mmCIF file of C-alpha atoms in Angstrom:
data_model
loop_
_atom_site.group_PDB
_atom_site.id
_atom_site.type_symbol
_atom_site.label_atom_id
_atom_site.label_comp_id
_atom_site.label_asym_id
_atom_site.label_seq_id
_atom_site.Cartn_x
_atom_site.Cartn_y
_atom_site.Cartn_z
ATOM 1 C CA MET A 1 27.165 -2.678 7.811
ATOM 2 C CA ASN A 2 23.859 -0.928 7.630
ATOM 3 C CA ALA A 3 20.672 -2.505 7.970
ATOM 4 C CA ILE A 4 19.267 -4.401 5.431
ATOM 5 C CA LEU A 5 15.924 -3.323 5.123
ATOM 6 C CA LEU A 6 13.072 -4.741 3.046
ATOM 7 C CA ILE A 7 10.208 -2.781 1.717
ATOM 8 C CA GLY A 8 7.404 -3.810 -0.319
ATOM 9 C CA PHE A 9 3.508 -4.442 0.330
ATOM 10 C CA MET A 10 1.733 -6.880 2.073
ATOM 11 C CA GLY A 11 2.265 -9.579 1.125
ATOM 12 C CA ALA A 12 5.083 -9.404 -0.940
ATOM 13 C CA GLY A 13 7.867 -11.751 1.608
ATOM 14 C CA LYS A 14 9.044 -9.589 3.850
ATOM 15 C CA SER A 15 8.933 -10.917 6.762
ATOM 16 C CA THR A 16 9.866 -14.591 5.202
ATOM 17 C CA VAL A 17 12.352 -13.397 2.820
ATOM 18 C CA GLY A 18 13.306 -11.656 5.621
ATOM 19 C CA ARG A 19 14.320 -14.313 7.898
ATOM 20 C CA GLN A 20 15.621 -16.856 5.640
ATOM 21 C CA LEU A 21 17.993 -13.778 4.543
ATOM 22 C CA ALA A 22 19.027 -13.047 8.082
ATOM 23 C CA THR A 23 19.481 -16.844 8.290
ATOM 24 C CA ASP A 24 21.427 -17.103 5.478
ATOM 25 C CA LEU A 25 23.525 -14.028 6.573
ATOM 26 C CA ASP A 26 23.920 -14.816 9.884
ATOM 27 C CA LEU A 27 22.288 -11.915 10.981
ATOM 28 C CA PRO A 28 19.343 -10.958 12.975
ATOM 29 C CA PHE A 29 15.895 -10.584 12.266
ATOM 30 C CA VAL A 30 13.994 -7.962 12.988
ATOM 31 C CA ASP A 31 10.187 -7.880 11.897
ATOM 32 C CA LEU A 32 9.206 -4.177 11.785
ATOM 33 C CA ASP A 33 5.393 -4.780 13.276
ATOM 34 C CA THR A 34 6.595 -7.608 15.566
ATOM 35 C CA ALA A 35 8.611 -4.846 17.515
ATOM 36 C CA ILE A 36 6.301 -2.224 17.518
ATOM 37 C CA GLU A 37 3.635 -4.907 18.815
ATOM 38 C CA ALA A 38 6.120 -5.454 21.481
ATOM 39 C CA GLU A 39 5.967 -1.593 22.798
ATOM 40 C CA ILE A 40 2.658 -1.168 22.389
ATOM 41 C CA GLN A 41 1.339 -4.848 23.963
ATOM 42 C CA MET A 42 -1.333 -4.876 21.513
ATOM 43 C CA SER A 43 -1.902 -5.891 18.306
ATOM 44 C CA ILE A 44 -1.478 -3.615 15.627
ATOM 45 C CA ALA A 45 -4.887 -4.014 14.373
ATOM 46 C CA ASP A 46 -6.424 -3.482 18.519
ATOM 47 C CA TYR A 47 -4.029 -0.412 17.948
ATOM 48 C CA PHE A 48 -5.040 0.799 14.760
ATOM 49 C CA ALA A 49 -8.739 0.210 16.255
ATOM 50 C CA THR A 50 -8.547 2.415 19.682
ATOM 51 C CA GLN A 51 -5.256 4.779 18.888
ATOM 52 C CA GLY A 52 -5.533 5.230 14.846
ATOM 53 C CA GLU A 53 -3.398 4.937 11.796
ATOM 54 C CA ALA A 54 -1.049 8.281 12.783
ATOM 55 C CA SER A 55 -0.649 7.865 15.684
ATOM 56 C CA PHE A 56 1.019 4.183 14.886
ATOM 57 C CA ARG A 57 3.066 5.461 11.552
ATOM 58 C CA GLN A 58 4.795 8.261 14.383
ATOM 59 C CA ILE A 59 5.846 5.098 17.023
ATOM 60 C CA GLU A 60 6.554 3.333 13.787
ATOM 61 C CA SER A 61 9.380 6.156 12.341
ATOM 62 C CA ARG A 62 10.715 6.258 15.806
ATOM 63 C CA ILE A 63 11.777 2.342 15.326
ATOM 64 C CA LEU A 64 12.698 2.398 11.824
ATOM 65 C CA GLN A 65 14.936 5.579 12.533
ATOM 66 C CA GLU A 66 16.317 3.008 15.468
ATOM 67 C CA MET A 67 16.471 -0.021 13.130
ATOM 68 C CA VAL A 68 18.717 1.734 10.479
ATOM 69 C CA THR A 69 21.785 1.657 11.985
ATOM 70 C CA GLN A 70 21.356 -2.295 13.208
ATOM 71 C CA GLU A 71 23.849 -4.800 11.727
ATOM 72 C CA ALA A 72 20.329 -6.743 11.079
ATOM 73 C CA VAL A 73 17.553 -7.634 8.198
ATOM 74 C CA VAL A 74 14.262 -5.684 8.896
ATOM 75 C CA ALA A 75 11.030 -5.946 7.644
ATOM 76 C CA CYS A 76 9.572 -3.169 6.982
ATOM 77 C CA GLY A 77 5.154 -3.029 7.445
ATOM 78 C CA GLY A 78 4.043 -1.994 3.838
ATOM 79 C CA GLY A 79 2.965 1.220 4.616
ATOM 80 C CA ILE A 80 6.199 2.579 6.184
ATOM 81 C CA ILE A 81 7.096 4.326 3.090
ATOM 82 C CA LEU A 82 3.561 6.760 2.940
ATOM 83 C CA GLN A 83 4.843 8.970 5.640
ATOM 84 C CA PRO A 84 7.624 11.124 4.337
ATOM 85 C CA GLN A 85 10.247 11.550 6.811
ATOM 86 C CA ASN A 86 10.573 7.438 6.707
ATOM 87 C CA HIS A 87 10.127 7.589 2.603
ATOM 88 C CA GLN A 88 13.623 10.124 3.039
ATOM 89 C CA LEU A 89 14.888 7.668 5.674
ATOM 90 C CA LEU A 90 15.045 5.064 3.547
ATOM 91 C CA LYS A 91 16.111 6.455 0.081
ATOM 92 C CA ARG A 92 19.682 7.320 2.236
ATOM 93 C CA GLN A 93 20.060 3.916 3.554
ATOM 94 C CA PRO A 94 22.706 2.154 1.307
ATOM 95 C CA ASN A 95 20.211 -1.426 1.690
ATOM 96 C CA VAL A 96 16.863 -0.962 0.735
ATOM 97 C CA VAL A 97 15.417 -3.730 -1.049
ATOM 98 C CA TYR A 98 11.602 -4.154 -2.511
ATOM 99 C CA LEU A 99 10.332 -7.069 -2.697
ATOM 100 C CA GLN A 100 8.082 -6.216 -5.581
ATOM 101 C CA THR A 101 4.866 -8.598 -6.196
ATOM 102 C CA ASN A 102 2.592 -8.621 -8.909
ATOM 103 C CA PRO A 103 -0.777 -7.398 -7.511
ATOM 104 C CA ASP A 104 -2.797 -10.500 -7.989
ATOM 105 C CA GLN A 105 0.089 -12.096 -6.494
ATOM 106 C CA LEU A 106 -0.068 -9.974 -3.437
ATOM 107 C CA TYR A 107 -4.097 -10.159 -3.446
ATOM 108 C CA GLN A 108 -3.285 -13.968 -3.146
ATOM 109 C CA ARG A 109 -1.772 -14.152 -0.326
ATOM 110 C CA ILE A 110 -2.651 -11.651 1.575
ATOM 111 C CA SER A 111 -6.571 -13.061 1.359
ATOM 112 C CA GLN A 112 -5.076 -16.730 2.026
ATOM 113 C CA ASP A 113 -3.593 -15.573 4.917
ATOM 114 C CA THR A 114 -5.543 -16.319 7.859
ATOM 115 C CA GLN A 115 -3.254 -15.254 10.734
ATOM 116 C CA ASN A 116 -2.035 -12.162 10.094
ATOM 117 C CA GLN A 117 -4.309 -9.235 10.845
ATOM 118 C CA ARG A 118 -3.700 -6.574 8.390
ATOM 119 C CA PRO A 119 -6.062 -3.604 8.818
ATOM 120 C CA LEU A 120 -5.907 -1.603 5.615
ATOM 121 C CA ALA A 121 -6.359 -5.083 3.579
ATOM 122 C CA ASP A 122 -8.840 -7.112 6.148
ATOM 123 C CA GLU A 123 -12.364 -7.727 3.942
ATOM 124 C CA LYS A 124 -10.967 -5.911 1.107
ATOM 125 C CA THR A 125 -11.992 -6.553 -2.824
ATOM 126 C CA ALA A 126 -8.601 -7.244 -5.338
ATOM 127 C CA ALA A 127 -9.640 -3.731 -6.649
ATOM 128 C CA GLU A 128 -9.594 -1.950 -3.547
ATOM 129 C CA VAL A 129 -6.482 -4.304 -2.158
ATOM 130 C CA THR A 130 -4.843 -2.730 -5.957
ATOM 131 C CA ALA A 131 -6.199 0.815 -4.878
ATOM 132 C CA ILE A 132 -4.151 0.759 -1.785
ATOM 133 C CA LEU A 133 -1.226 -0.719 -3.428
ATOM 134 C CA GLN A 134 -1.057 1.599 -6.086
ATOM 135 C CA PRO A 135 0.198 5.166 -4.975
ATOM 136 C CA ARG A 136 2.744 3.045 -2.805
ATOM 137 C CA LEU A 137 4.210 1.330 -5.774
ATOM 138 C CA PRO A 138 6.427 4.611 -7.253
ATOM 139 C CA LEU A 139 7.430 5.361 -3.918
ATOM 140 C CA TYR A 140 8.987 1.883 -2.770
ATOM 141 C CA GLN A 141 10.271 2.085 -6.722
ATOM 142 C CA GLU A 142 12.245 5.378 -5.318
ATOM 143 C CA ALA A 143 13.588 4.333 -1.874
ATOM 144 C CA ALA A 144 14.666 1.125 -3.352
ATOM 145 C CA SER A 145 18.788 0.573 -3.301
ATOM 146 C CA LEU A 146 17.589 -2.518 -5.132
ATOM 147 C CA VAL A 147 14.703 -4.429 -6.728
ATOM 148 C CA VAL A 148 14.093 -7.877 -6.208
ATOM 149 C CA VAL A 149 10.216 -9.601 -8.499
ATOM 150 C CA THR A 150 9.508 -12.161 -5.902
ATOM 151 C CA ASP A 151 6.511 -14.253 -8.546
ATOM 152 C CA ASP A 152 6.783 -17.202 -8.062
ATOM 153 C CA LYS A 153 9.896 -17.110 -6.275
ATOM 154 C CA THR A 154 10.752 -19.265 -2.837
ATOM 155 C CA PRO A 155 12.158 -17.498 -0.496
ATOM 156 C CA ALA A 156 15.388 -19.170 -0.614
ATOM 157 C CA ILE A 157 16.064 -17.986 -3.848
ATOM 158 C CA ILE A 158 14.492 -14.416 -3.160
ATOM 159 C CA ALA A 159 17.369 -14.317 -0.351
ATOM 160 C CA THR A 160 19.955 -15.454 -2.848
ATOM 161 C CA GLU A 161 19.293 -13.249 -5.187
ATOM 162 C CA ILE A 162 19.444 -10.265 -2.925
ATOM 163 C CA ILE A 163 22.511 -11.817 -1.369
ATOM 164 C CA GLU A 164 23.862 -12.027 -5.091
ATOM 165 C CA ARG A 165 23.218 -8.719 -6.184
ATOM 166 C CA LEU A 166 23.890 -6.290 -3.300
ATOM 167 C CA GLY A 167 27.801 -8.014 -3.172
ATOM 168 C CA LYS A 168 27.667 -6.024 -6.660
ATOM 169 C CA LEU A 169 26.430 -3.158 -5.298
#
């Protein structure tokens, strides 16, 4: 079995749903951002500030390439889709799940989450966050083998839907 790769914008629930999905399927869970932080030995926000986004994206791409061969549930970062090589790699994978969430809910989740640093969205207005989201939407759609709308659903319900729908692919 190939990895189940969860994609979507920040705040879509990739980590929360991923943990639930991994538990339900008895698979390891990997949060790509956490794996990157372990490798760079600092927070992504600090890395962005000192090394820049381009350097971060190179590391992210390399670790994604390693993860696609794992038998695990992998929560990918929201911007992973922006790199052409990542987009193409994801399009070739059989189990890419796009967690689609309406922009208002995304902004609400992002603005209320004080535990996660998001260097591209911190201190941004709803309009600014939506402007970051818009160019990513078609890329998420193109890369996904499955789209799951997450609006007003619990992680358990979303995980069950993913399992049911992946079984039918």
